[in-house]
């Protein structure tokens, strides 16, 4: 009767299954048997790995170095603010220097490549309000591609030049907004540049107060587009828009949403809160 | 519990009538008083068999939820519930989904199994005879007809031919009462019941008639000594519930398989736990990885696949008249190595039929086939005409009226078995017997009785001018011969001398040796002078000539084997299955039928045969020389279990005759001790313990009793042994096909697991999400894996030996290793190739992906740079991740198409098996359609399956790997076919 007995395996059976001293079997195989099977798997996996490497290599050959094959996931570029903490909150007390010190420092660091001197040295002064198109002529790459200057001074009040503290010390903070880079994106047409508008969300409308945009109207000038990728356009300078909250209510949370207005970009989907818009919380404490 | 002891305690059959009257407070003339009867009824309860204590429905259902695989899934579900406790992140709902899905899979498949059981139980219930039985009882000196379940001990009842015996009865008086005990003991011969106690064993004595047996003829009066569950049959029925149910082979296989899976899961989980700790993950995080891997390893789809495959086969079997009560029984039948078969009704047609005739000094064979398609004998002889006349006239059996449309062998007849056989035989050969009898008007008849052992009747002749009377007589051949002085040869009356006597003896012995019941026939024309018209024949005095008769011939009858049985037995033999006959019938009859159907093959000898041939005593014969062996119940009683095991081991062809229910159980146990998987057929209540003990009990749908059907795992609707063979074939096929299905289902476990492993170790964005895995397991892959259940057998499975349950496992090491580490590995590579392609084409080069995980999954980073310097928001990255899921999913599916093609065969080339023959009918197309729908119907799947529509060319990336799988497997099969027994065969044949 085979029933039942099968599962009764005594401890000696278990030991035998692991190492059988009579047959010199480790886990049911002799040394030579193990050798053979391991050799088989070695060859098998080497072959598979070879095939994998080969297919990967062929796949990489088909890729264009300058432009990804597909960009369908990036139809609406994302937006981001600076400075930012973990939670996209800008909370500080006007009177406590330490509370906004880190914001100004981040901004300093962030804006250092935008210094006028640096920009003038590296980049071109392009004709505004038109795309800065640098086509390749057939197979001959027109590389490296030049980039347009975005001078820090264009941010005026928020450049951190006239006001070292970007307005934080006076309760009029500056927030920088950037649009994510997407290769080949043309964010406007007919010479109309996309521009940023900010507003308060829902009931916070009256708390927001007047805003100032730099450059004027909060535009991302067309001359900064299209982007040709980090390989072709090494010195690309991402345009920025600064928003200054001139008279925001103090001691209260204000939910701000900024969004891009363009006549070519699709509105972002409901699911992506950062496509074509960005929301953050502003709180200025003042005693 | 010992039946024999129970029975010995009872002496109701041995005591005198007077003692009986006092014991039960009754009277053999007036019966019980009504008031006392109602008191006893109050005390003992109604006279009916309590239905076997059925398992409560909820227990049945719970059982469906507690199999090996189910337990594995429960554990996984519990882990899924526990995991979120440790996890702070948002994956909570995902784990919950997983847990709920796992549980619903278990519950849905459980419902499936339960429904199957429920359905077959209903089929059984439909057989139940709902008409309440009536009985004639004498109470207060009055004859009443009452409902049989109101009878009590001490009641005086009357039974007559055609009645079912309403309880165990001690016979007080009887006239030619004969009872069919076949449902109790399996004997097909009617047993006569008389008031005398003839044996101390109540089962053997003639003065007790048992509950549920049928009175065939005659009348009897008796006192009820047992009612309800205290009757012999009730005790046997309760014996069945004392026999434990055994685990089915497939359940053992699945347990073994679960061991493998669980072992591998823990091995993988632990390995990567260590790896994760080594890489520098926190302990808790590594623990989560560990549990997630264990869960990912559970083959969610397998349970559904196995259940569906078994149900499909059960359905197919039902069309072939095998109703399966328990799904797992399907496979058990396939691994059967011994069938213990009943004789009556299963191997034979369960109707006496004229098999041979002896006249004109020749044995003529009659047609015994069920549909009268066989050869008939020469009917031109004058002797035949006389014999046929005797057989037609000296017969009291009549057809029931209104059966003109029914074929003669199927018509219902009033009369005992041999008279029925003769009536049908003469109706077939002579034609219109009723009319024929009317032409020879019956004047007087003497019915058969056990002292005379003959039956005679006297008829007027057909020709009105011939005023002679014709006396016809039939009976035990030796008694008939005594009364004959002449014998009819070719129409001539010749004196019955020594020579003819010897010829008669030889014929009689020959026919008797065939296990047939032989009757002799003779006649005489009575002298016109001595017995003129109007002569007052007195049947008691027998005032007429009863000797010096003219012998006409012998007719022998047997319950012939079913036409399909010899073939089926032959098939069993080639399939390596022993057929053992276990019957309550006489050894000679049993042996004759066994030889007839091939259970004892031609040329096989028993020990006794050898002894006779060599003219040596039985003791000197080497038992190993005898292939065949006939053991009677009496001999069996004196054998120890070792001796029985020895007998079963030494003699491949076994017949057990005159066995009791208890002994049937002993035989089954002995077979099981020898390592066989035993199927037992049976119909009587007496068989139910054996049916239950057997690995698979097969009950008869038509003749079977409810108790037998309850105890059985399978029911043959047509009572035909050949159906069992069909069942065996299907069972073996499903074992092979389940193997293929499981191999197919297991393969994708690896490409489902590796993404997670790579995710942990190399920190790439997750290539395959868990909802997508569930979608593969429970939606797209079910159809192809079920389609494998329809696969035709690769070789003639009925020419192989039954599988050895210890060696041929459902899931063996080779299968798991080949599926996991070879095909599964190829599939993983296919998935990663496609994954990296999709990532690279969207801007994320493979090398950038490595180590990207923490940035990629950071919800607060909205500007992660890809290889081209583009910036991605979190949602855009997530969307890309879903693309990867889909791409990986597509790769697995493409490879699985290839996989299902290679799994069609294990040894043969797919081209040999017929590539497209079955593809057309397979539901595989459906799965392709689902896959396509899935990846294209953006809006539905984005939320549900986390997958998105993908570019068309990503479908083609894994194709080379699909082709590789196909080619590699063809090479494997070629090696296995070319070099059987080689290293290649051993390592790679599963």
mmCIF file of C-alpha atoms in Angstrom, chain A residues 73, chain B residues 759 764-769 772 835 839 853 856-857 872 874-888 946-948:
data_model
loop_
_atom_site.group_PDB
_atom_site.id
_atom_site.type_symbol
_atom_site.label_atom_id
_atom_site.label_comp_id
_atom_site.label_asym_id
_atom_site.label_seq_id
_atom_site.Cartn_x
_atom_site.Cartn_y
_atom_site.Cartn_z
ATOM 1 C CA UNK A 73 4.325 59.929 -23.217
ATOM 2 C CA UNK B 759 13.873 45.105 -9.768
ATOM 3 C CA UNK B 764 15.442 49.088 -12.593
ATOM 4 C CA UNK B 765 11.905 50.495 -12.837
ATOM 5 C CA UNK B 766 9.512 47.594 -12.200
ATOM 6 C CA UNK B 767 9.066 45.711 -15.491
ATOM 7 C CA UNK B 768 5.872 43.791 -14.622
ATOM 8 C CA UNK B 769 3.129 44.677 -12.171
ATOM 9 C CA UNK B 772 -0.794 42.266 -14.915
ATOM 10 C CA UNK B 835 11.298 45.829 -21.782
ATOM 11 C CA UNK B 839 12.461 51.860 -22.363
ATOM 12 C CA UNK B 853 14.538 52.926 -9.170
ATOM 13 C CA UNK B 856 11.906 56.779 -10.802
ATOM 14 C CA UNK B 857 9.582 55.972 -7.964
ATOM 15 C CA UNK B 872 9.615 63.482 -17.051
ATOM 16 C CA UNK B 874 6.053 61.213 -12.079
ATOM 17 C CA UNK B 875 2.854 60.400 -13.923
ATOM 18 C CA UNK B 876 4.658 60.294 -17.216
ATOM 19 C CA UNK B 877 7.105 57.855 -15.696
ATOM 20 C CA UNK B 878 4.317 55.789 -14.244
ATOM 21 C CA UNK B 879 2.682 55.696 -17.613
ATOM 22 C CA UNK B 880 5.958 54.534 -19.063
ATOM 23 C CA UNK B 881 6.068 51.846 -16.381
ATOM 24 C CA UNK B 882 2.642 50.649 -17.469
ATOM 25 C CA UNK B 883 3.945 50.535 -21.007
ATOM 26 C CA UNK B 884 6.680 48.294 -19.711
ATOM 27 C CA UNK B 885 4.144 46.069 -17.969
ATOM 28 C CA UNK B 886 2.258 45.736 -21.205
ATOM 29 C CA UNK B 887 5.369 45.089 -23.212
ATOM 30 C CA UNK B 888 6.502 42.437 -20.763
ATOM 31 C CA UNK B 946 -2.172 48.857 -15.523
ATOM 32 C CA UNK B 947 -1.346 48.281 -19.122
ATOM 33 C CA UNK B 948 -1.605 50.581 -22.068
#
